[in-house]
Amino acid sequence: MSAETTRPAGESYEGEDGAGPRKVARVVLLDPEDRILLLHGHEPDDPADDWWFTPGGGLEGAETREEAALRELAEETGITDVELGPVLWRRRCSFPFAGRRWDQDEWYYLARTTQTATAATGLTELERRSVAGARWWTCQELTRAHETVYPTRLAELLRTLLVEGPRARPVTLDTEIV
């Protein structure tokens, strides 16, 4: 997004003023069968340029990361019956999307739910143009997937989580620059 482009209503790009990366809360949402919910996204003008990712997004105003995680999950999936757990992973990433570069500091929260039906009713205009749906994945399906998934190594991270449980402190993932 160039400096003269107007920002869509509701979009928050914290950190673009050089004060640091955008603060993001993401959710590793597991159902009773230990399947993970991922959203299917793509470039707004190129649906063939696609990937899968965890629900979540940037903090708005003075909200905490926990508040942002729950709000984003509700907006992007309609799922509100969740038990938010600890921060599993932290990562810095930088990637091009929708004509601009996004620099983010992401925290991944573990959450559990029995609610598996999704309804993306609170998407922003940009999300409506770039989110194609949601799917529950087993760890085995994720391991075999040929699609692009973020964060990279998600299948391995999920397998470790399911076998060992959450660590006492968040794991810092490698920085990803796309």
PDB file of C-alpha atoms in Angstrom:
ATOM      1  CA  MET A   1       0.000   0.000   0.000  1.00  0.00           C
ATOM      2  CA  SER A   2       1.536   3.305  -0.995  1.00  0.00           C
ATOM      3  CA  ALA A   3       1.457   6.353   1.244  1.00  0.00           C
ATOM      4  CA  GLU A   4      -1.306   7.924  -0.819  1.00  0.00           C
ATOM      5  CA  THR A   5      -3.556   4.848  -0.709  1.00  0.00           C
ATOM      6  CA  THR A   6      -6.349   5.096   1.821  1.00  0.00           C
ATOM      7  CA  ARG A   7      -6.590   2.431   4.474  1.00  0.00           C
ATOM      8  CA  PRO A   8      -9.783   0.362   4.504  1.00  0.00           C
ATOM      9  CA  ALA A   9     -12.018   1.034   7.514  1.00  0.00           C
ATOM     10  CA  GLY A  10     -11.140  -1.225  10.413  1.00  0.00           C
ATOM     11  CA  GLU A  11      -7.652  -2.074   9.153  1.00  0.00           C
ATOM     12  CA  SER A  12      -4.825  -1.456  11.600  1.00  0.00           C
ATOM     13  CA  TYR A  13      -1.217  -1.447  10.439  1.00  0.00           C
ATOM     14  CA  GLU A  14       0.556  -0.829  13.713  1.00  0.00           C
ATOM     15  CA  GLY A  15       4.277  -0.376  13.282  1.00  0.00           C
ATOM     16  CA  GLU A  16       4.279   1.099   9.788  1.00  0.00           C
ATOM     17  CA  ASP A  17       5.534   4.388  11.226  1.00  0.00           C
ATOM     18  CA  GLY A  18       8.892   2.728  11.929  1.00  0.00           C
ATOM     19  CA  ALA A  19       8.115   2.178  15.636  1.00  0.00           C
ATOM     20  CA  GLY A  20       8.401  -1.582  15.219  1.00  0.00           C
ATOM     21  CA  PRO A  21       6.516  -4.469  13.722  1.00  0.00           C
ATOM     22  CA  ARG A  22       2.738  -4.848  13.808  1.00  0.00           C
ATOM     23  CA  LYS A  23       1.681  -6.707  16.961  1.00  0.00           C
ATOM     24  CA  VAL A  24      -0.351  -9.785  16.053  1.00  0.00           C
ATOM     25  CA  ALA A  25      -2.180 -12.455  18.058  1.00  0.00           C
ATOM     26  CA  ARG A  26      -2.851 -15.795  16.335  1.00  0.00           C
ATOM     27  CA  VAL A  27      -4.799 -18.822  17.511  1.00  0.00           C
ATOM     28  CA  VAL A  28      -3.832 -22.482  17.256  1.00  0.00           C
ATOM     29  CA  LEU A  29      -7.411 -23.708  17.597  1.00  0.00           C
ATOM     30  CA  LEU A  30      -7.878 -27.415  18.293  1.00  0.00           C
ATOM     31  CA  ASP A  31     -11.138 -29.346  18.327  1.00  0.00           C
ATOM     32  CA  PRO A  32     -11.862 -32.426  20.485  1.00  0.00           C
ATOM     33  CA  GLU A  33     -10.206 -34.628  17.822  1.00  0.00           C
ATOM     34  CA  ASP A  34      -7.002 -32.502  17.946  1.00  0.00           C
ATOM     35  CA  ARG A  35      -7.645 -31.105  14.478  1.00  0.00           C
ATOM     36  CA  ILE A  36      -6.353 -27.569  13.847  1.00  0.00           C
ATOM     37  CA  LEU A  37      -8.433 -24.890  12.149  1.00  0.00           C
ATOM     38  CA  LEU A  38      -6.702 -23.064   9.297  1.00  0.00           C
ATOM     39  CA  LEU A  39      -7.974 -20.296   7.049  1.00  0.00           C
ATOM     40  CA  HIS A  40      -7.411 -20.406   3.284  1.00  0.00           C
ATOM     41  CA  GLY A  41      -6.070 -17.088   2.049  1.00  0.00           C
ATOM     42  CA  HIS A  42      -4.847 -15.643  -1.217  1.00  0.00           C
ATOM     43  CA  GLU A  43      -3.709 -12.411  -2.786  1.00  0.00           C
ATOM     44  CA  PRO A  44      -6.809 -10.229  -3.277  1.00  0.00           C
ATOM     45  CA  ASP A  45      -6.294 -10.006  -7.042  1.00  0.00           C
ATOM     46  CA  ASP A  46      -4.786 -13.483  -7.581  1.00  0.00           C
ATOM     47  CA  PRO A  47      -6.637 -16.433  -6.025  1.00  0.00           C
ATOM     48  CA  ALA A  48      -4.000 -18.798  -7.481  1.00  0.00           C
ATOM     49  CA  ASP A  49      -1.393 -17.253  -5.119  1.00  0.00           C
ATOM     50  CA  ASP A  50      -2.739 -18.973  -2.013  1.00  0.00           C
ATOM     51  CA  TRP A  51      -1.764 -20.395   1.384  1.00  0.00           C
ATOM     52  CA  TRP A  52      -3.202 -21.642   4.701  1.00  0.00           C
ATOM     53  CA  PHE A  53      -2.770 -19.851   8.015  1.00  0.00           C
ATOM     54  CA  THR A  54      -4.009 -19.716  11.593  1.00  0.00           C
ATOM     55  CA  PRO A  55      -6.789 -17.293  12.544  1.00  0.00           C
ATOM     56  CA  GLY A  56      -5.676 -14.027  14.084  1.00  0.00           C
ATOM     57  CA  GLY A  57      -4.636 -10.488  13.362  1.00  0.00           C
ATOM     58  CA  GLY A  58      -3.390  -7.180  14.616  1.00  0.00           C
ATOM     59  CA  LEU A  59      -4.147  -5.560  17.927  1.00  0.00           C
ATOM     60  CA  GLU A  60      -6.644  -2.703  17.842  1.00  0.00           C
ATOM     61  CA  GLY A  61      -6.288   0.281  20.140  1.00  0.00           C
ATOM     62  CA  ALA A  62      -5.310  -0.658  23.683  1.00  0.00           C
ATOM     63  CA  GLU A  63      -6.497  -4.264  23.553  1.00  0.00           C
ATOM     64  CA  THR A  64      -4.246  -7.024  24.883  1.00  0.00           C
ATOM     65  CA  ARG A  65      -2.985  -9.825  22.707  1.00  0.00           C
ATOM     66  CA  GLU A  66      -5.421 -12.181  24.445  1.00  0.00           C
ATOM     67  CA  GLU A  67      -8.326  -9.855  23.651  1.00  0.00           C
ATOM     68  CA  ALA A  68      -7.147  -9.545  20.043  1.00  0.00           C
ATOM     69  CA  ALA A  69      -6.832 -13.335  19.695  1.00  0.00           C
ATOM     70  CA  LEU A  70     -10.425 -13.880  20.865  1.00  0.00           C
ATOM     71  CA  ARG A  71     -11.828 -10.972  18.805  1.00  0.00           C
ATOM     72  CA  GLU A  72     -10.044 -12.060  15.626  1.00  0.00           C
ATOM     73  CA  LEU A  73     -11.125 -15.664  16.113  1.00  0.00           C
ATOM     74  CA  ALA A  74     -14.758 -14.590  16.491  1.00  0.00           C
ATOM     75  CA  GLU A  75     -14.585 -12.254  13.462  1.00  0.00           C
ATOM     76  CA  GLU A  76     -12.818 -14.723  11.154  1.00  0.00           C
ATOM     77  CA  THR A  77     -14.556 -17.951  12.199  1.00  0.00           C
ATOM     78  CA  GLY A  78     -17.640 -17.121  14.270  1.00  0.00           C
ATOM     79  CA  ILE A  79     -16.236 -19.363  17.001  1.00  0.00           C
ATOM     80  CA  THR A  80     -16.636 -17.846  20.455  1.00  0.00           C
ATOM     81  CA  ASP A  81     -16.855 -20.937  22.658  1.00  0.00           C
ATOM     82  CA  VAL A  82     -13.124 -21.300  23.283  1.00  0.00           C
ATOM     83  CA  GLU A  83     -10.767 -21.865  26.132  1.00  0.00           C
ATOM     84  CA  LEU A  84      -7.713 -19.684  25.450  1.00  0.00           C
ATOM     85  CA  GLY A  85      -4.513 -21.261  26.692  1.00  0.00           C
ATOM     86  CA  PRO A  86      -0.874 -20.246  26.843  1.00  0.00           C
ATOM     87  CA  VAL A  87       1.306 -18.648  24.190  1.00  0.00           C
ATOM     88  CA  LEU A  88       2.923 -21.551  22.333  1.00  0.00           C
ATOM     89  CA  TRP A  89       5.154 -19.818  19.837  1.00  0.00           C
ATOM     90  CA  ARG A  90       6.424 -16.378  18.922  1.00  0.00           C
ATOM     91  CA  ARG A  91       7.766 -15.370  15.540  1.00  0.00           C
ATOM     92  CA  ARG A  92       8.799 -12.337  13.542  1.00  0.00           C
ATOM     93  CA  CYS A  93       7.835 -12.337   9.898  1.00  0.00           C
ATOM     94  CA  SER A  94       7.851 -10.074   6.893  1.00  0.00           C
ATOM     95  CA  PHE A  95       5.876 -10.718   3.727  1.00  0.00           C
ATOM     96  CA  PRO A  96       4.284  -8.943   0.768  1.00  0.00           C
ATOM     97  CA  PHE A  97       0.492  -8.888   0.694  1.00  0.00           C
ATOM     98  CA  ALA A  98      -2.074  -6.674  -1.038  1.00  0.00           C
ATOM     99  CA  GLY A  99       0.546  -4.327  -2.448  1.00  0.00           C
ATOM    100  CA  ARG A 100       2.537  -3.638   0.715  1.00  0.00           C
ATOM    101  CA  ARG A 101       5.073  -5.288   3.006  1.00  0.00           C
ATOM    102  CA  TRP A 102       3.850  -6.505   6.383  1.00  0.00           C
ATOM    103  CA  ASP A 103       6.345  -6.715   9.262  1.00  0.00           C
ATOM    104  CA  GLN A 104       4.817  -8.568  12.192  1.00  0.00           C
ATOM    105  CA  ASP A 105       5.553  -9.811  15.698  1.00  0.00           C
ATOM    106  CA  GLU A 106       3.193 -12.771  16.060  1.00  0.00           C
ATOM    107  CA  TRP A 107       2.212 -14.633  19.244  1.00  0.00           C
ATOM    108  CA  TYR A 108       0.429 -17.977  18.799  1.00  0.00           C
ATOM    109  CA  TYR A 109      -2.065 -18.900  21.527  1.00  0.00           C
ATOM    110  CA  LEU A 110      -3.326 -22.404  22.121  1.00  0.00           C
ATOM    111  CA  ALA A 111      -7.112 -22.638  22.252  1.00  0.00           C
ATOM    112  CA  ARG A 112      -9.584 -25.487  22.474  1.00  0.00           C
ATOM    113  CA  THR A 113     -13.195 -25.637  21.359  1.00  0.00           C
ATOM    114  CA  THR A 114     -16.022 -28.072  20.795  1.00  0.00           C
ATOM    115  CA  GLN A 115     -17.626 -25.669  18.278  1.00  0.00           C
ATOM    116  CA  THR A 116     -16.505 -26.784  14.809  1.00  0.00           C
ATOM    117  CA  ALA A 117     -18.963 -24.957  12.530  1.00  0.00           C
ATOM    118  CA  THR A 118     -17.453 -21.745  11.161  1.00  0.00           C
ATOM    119  CA  ALA A 119     -19.015 -18.535   9.864  1.00  0.00           C
ATOM    120  CA  ALA A 120     -16.753 -15.652   8.884  1.00  0.00           C
ATOM    121  CA  THR A 121     -19.179 -12.828   9.620  1.00  0.00           C
ATOM    122  CA  GLY A 122     -16.794 -10.130  10.872  1.00  0.00           C
ATOM    123  CA  LEU A 123     -14.260  -9.906   8.053  1.00  0.00           C
ATOM    124  CA  THR A 124     -12.792  -6.598   6.977  1.00  0.00           C
ATOM    125  CA  GLU A 125     -13.105  -5.533   3.342  1.00  0.00           C
ATOM    126  CA  LEU A 126      -9.553  -6.763   2.634  1.00  0.00           C
ATOM    127  CA  GLU A 127     -10.257 -10.100   4.343  1.00  0.00           C
ATOM    128  CA  ARG A 128     -13.466 -10.550   2.307  1.00  0.00           C
ATOM    129  CA  ARG A 129     -11.334 -10.198  -0.832  1.00  0.00           C
ATOM    130  CA  SER A 130      -8.578 -12.553   0.359  1.00  0.00           C
ATOM    131  CA  VAL A 131      -9.997 -15.286   2.644  1.00  0.00           C
ATOM    132  CA  ALA A 132     -11.554 -18.180   0.740  1.00  0.00           C
ATOM    133  CA  GLY A 133     -12.695 -20.336   3.653  1.00  0.00           C
ATOM    134  CA  ALA A 134     -11.651 -22.471   6.596  1.00  0.00           C
ATOM    135  CA  ARG A 135     -10.833 -26.132   7.133  1.00  0.00           C
ATOM    136  CA  TRP A 136     -10.081 -28.422  10.058  1.00  0.00           C
ATOM    137  CA  TRP A 137      -6.859 -30.400   9.491  1.00  0.00           C
ATOM    138  CA  THR A 138      -5.513 -33.476  11.254  1.00  0.00           C
ATOM    139  CA  CYS A 139      -1.814 -33.471  12.001  1.00  0.00           C
ATOM    140  CA  GLN A 140      -1.376 -36.273   9.455  1.00  0.00           C
ATOM    141  CA  GLU A 141      -3.203 -34.292   6.749  1.00  0.00           C
ATOM    142  CA  LEU A 142      -1.048 -31.272   7.491  1.00  0.00           C
ATOM    143  CA  THR A 143       2.123 -33.370   7.283  1.00  0.00           C
ATOM    144  CA  ARG A 144       1.109 -34.666   3.845  1.00  0.00           C
ATOM    145  CA  ALA A 145      -0.094 -31.296   2.515  1.00  0.00           C
ATOM    146  CA  HIS A 146       1.518 -29.832  -0.577  1.00  0.00           C
ATOM    147  CA  GLU A 147      -0.078 -26.428  -0.001  1.00  0.00           C
ATOM    148  CA  THR A 148       1.811 -23.507   1.485  1.00  0.00           C
ATOM    149  CA  VAL A 149       1.120 -23.232   5.221  1.00  0.00           C
ATOM    150  CA  TYR A 150       2.212 -20.533   7.660  1.00  0.00           C
ATOM    151  CA  PRO A 151       4.033 -20.631   9.907  1.00  0.00           C
ATOM    152  CA  THR A 152       6.288 -22.998   8.018  1.00  0.00           C
ATOM    153  CA  ARG A 153       6.911 -26.239   9.918  1.00  0.00           C
ATOM    154  CA  LEU A 154       3.360 -26.010  11.348  1.00  0.00           C
ATOM    155  CA  ALA A 155       2.859 -29.777  10.930  1.00  0.00           C
ATOM    156  CA  GLU A 156       6.015 -30.480  12.948  1.00  0.00           C
ATOM    157  CA  LEU A 157       5.111 -27.876  15.574  1.00  0.00           C
ATOM    158  CA  LEU A 158       1.609 -29.315  15.925  1.00  0.00           C
ATOM    159  CA  ARG A 159       2.901 -32.885  16.195  1.00  0.00           C
ATOM    160  CA  THR A 160       5.288 -31.844  18.993  1.00  0.00           C
ATOM    161  CA  LEU A 161       2.486 -29.963  20.761  1.00  0.00           C
ATOM    162  CA  LEU A 162       0.132 -32.949  20.599  1.00  0.00           C
ATOM    163  CA  VAL A 163       2.789 -35.379  21.887  1.00  0.00           C
ATOM    164  CA  GLU A 164       4.520 -33.220  24.506  1.00  0.00           C
ATOM    165  CA  GLY A 165       1.924 -30.586  25.362  1.00  0.00           C
ATOM    166  CA  PRO A 166       2.672 -26.878  25.671  1.00  0.00           C
ATOM    167  CA  ARG A 167       6.091 -25.888  26.947  1.00  0.00           C
ATOM    168  CA  ALA A 168       6.498 -23.863  30.119  1.00  0.00           C
ATOM    169  CA  ARG A 169       7.660 -20.875  28.014  1.00  0.00           C
ATOM    170  CA  PRO A 170       6.819 -19.883  24.428  1.00  0.00           C
ATOM    171  CA  VAL A 171       9.138 -21.234  21.726  1.00  0.00           C
ATOM    172  CA  THR A 172      10.683 -18.560  19.503  1.00  0.00           C
ATOM    173  CA  LEU A 173      10.358 -19.676  15.883  1.00  0.00           C
ATOM    174  CA  ASP A 174      12.784 -18.726  13.156  1.00  0.00           C
ATOM    175  CA  THR A 175      12.127 -15.355  11.537  1.00  0.00           C
ATOM    176  CA  GLU A 176      10.355 -15.799   8.221  1.00  0.00           C
ATOM    177  CA  ILE A 177      10.925 -13.358   5.390  1.00  0.00           C
ATOM    178  CA  VAL A 178       8.998 -13.993   2.189  1.00  0.00           C
TER     179      VAL A 178
END
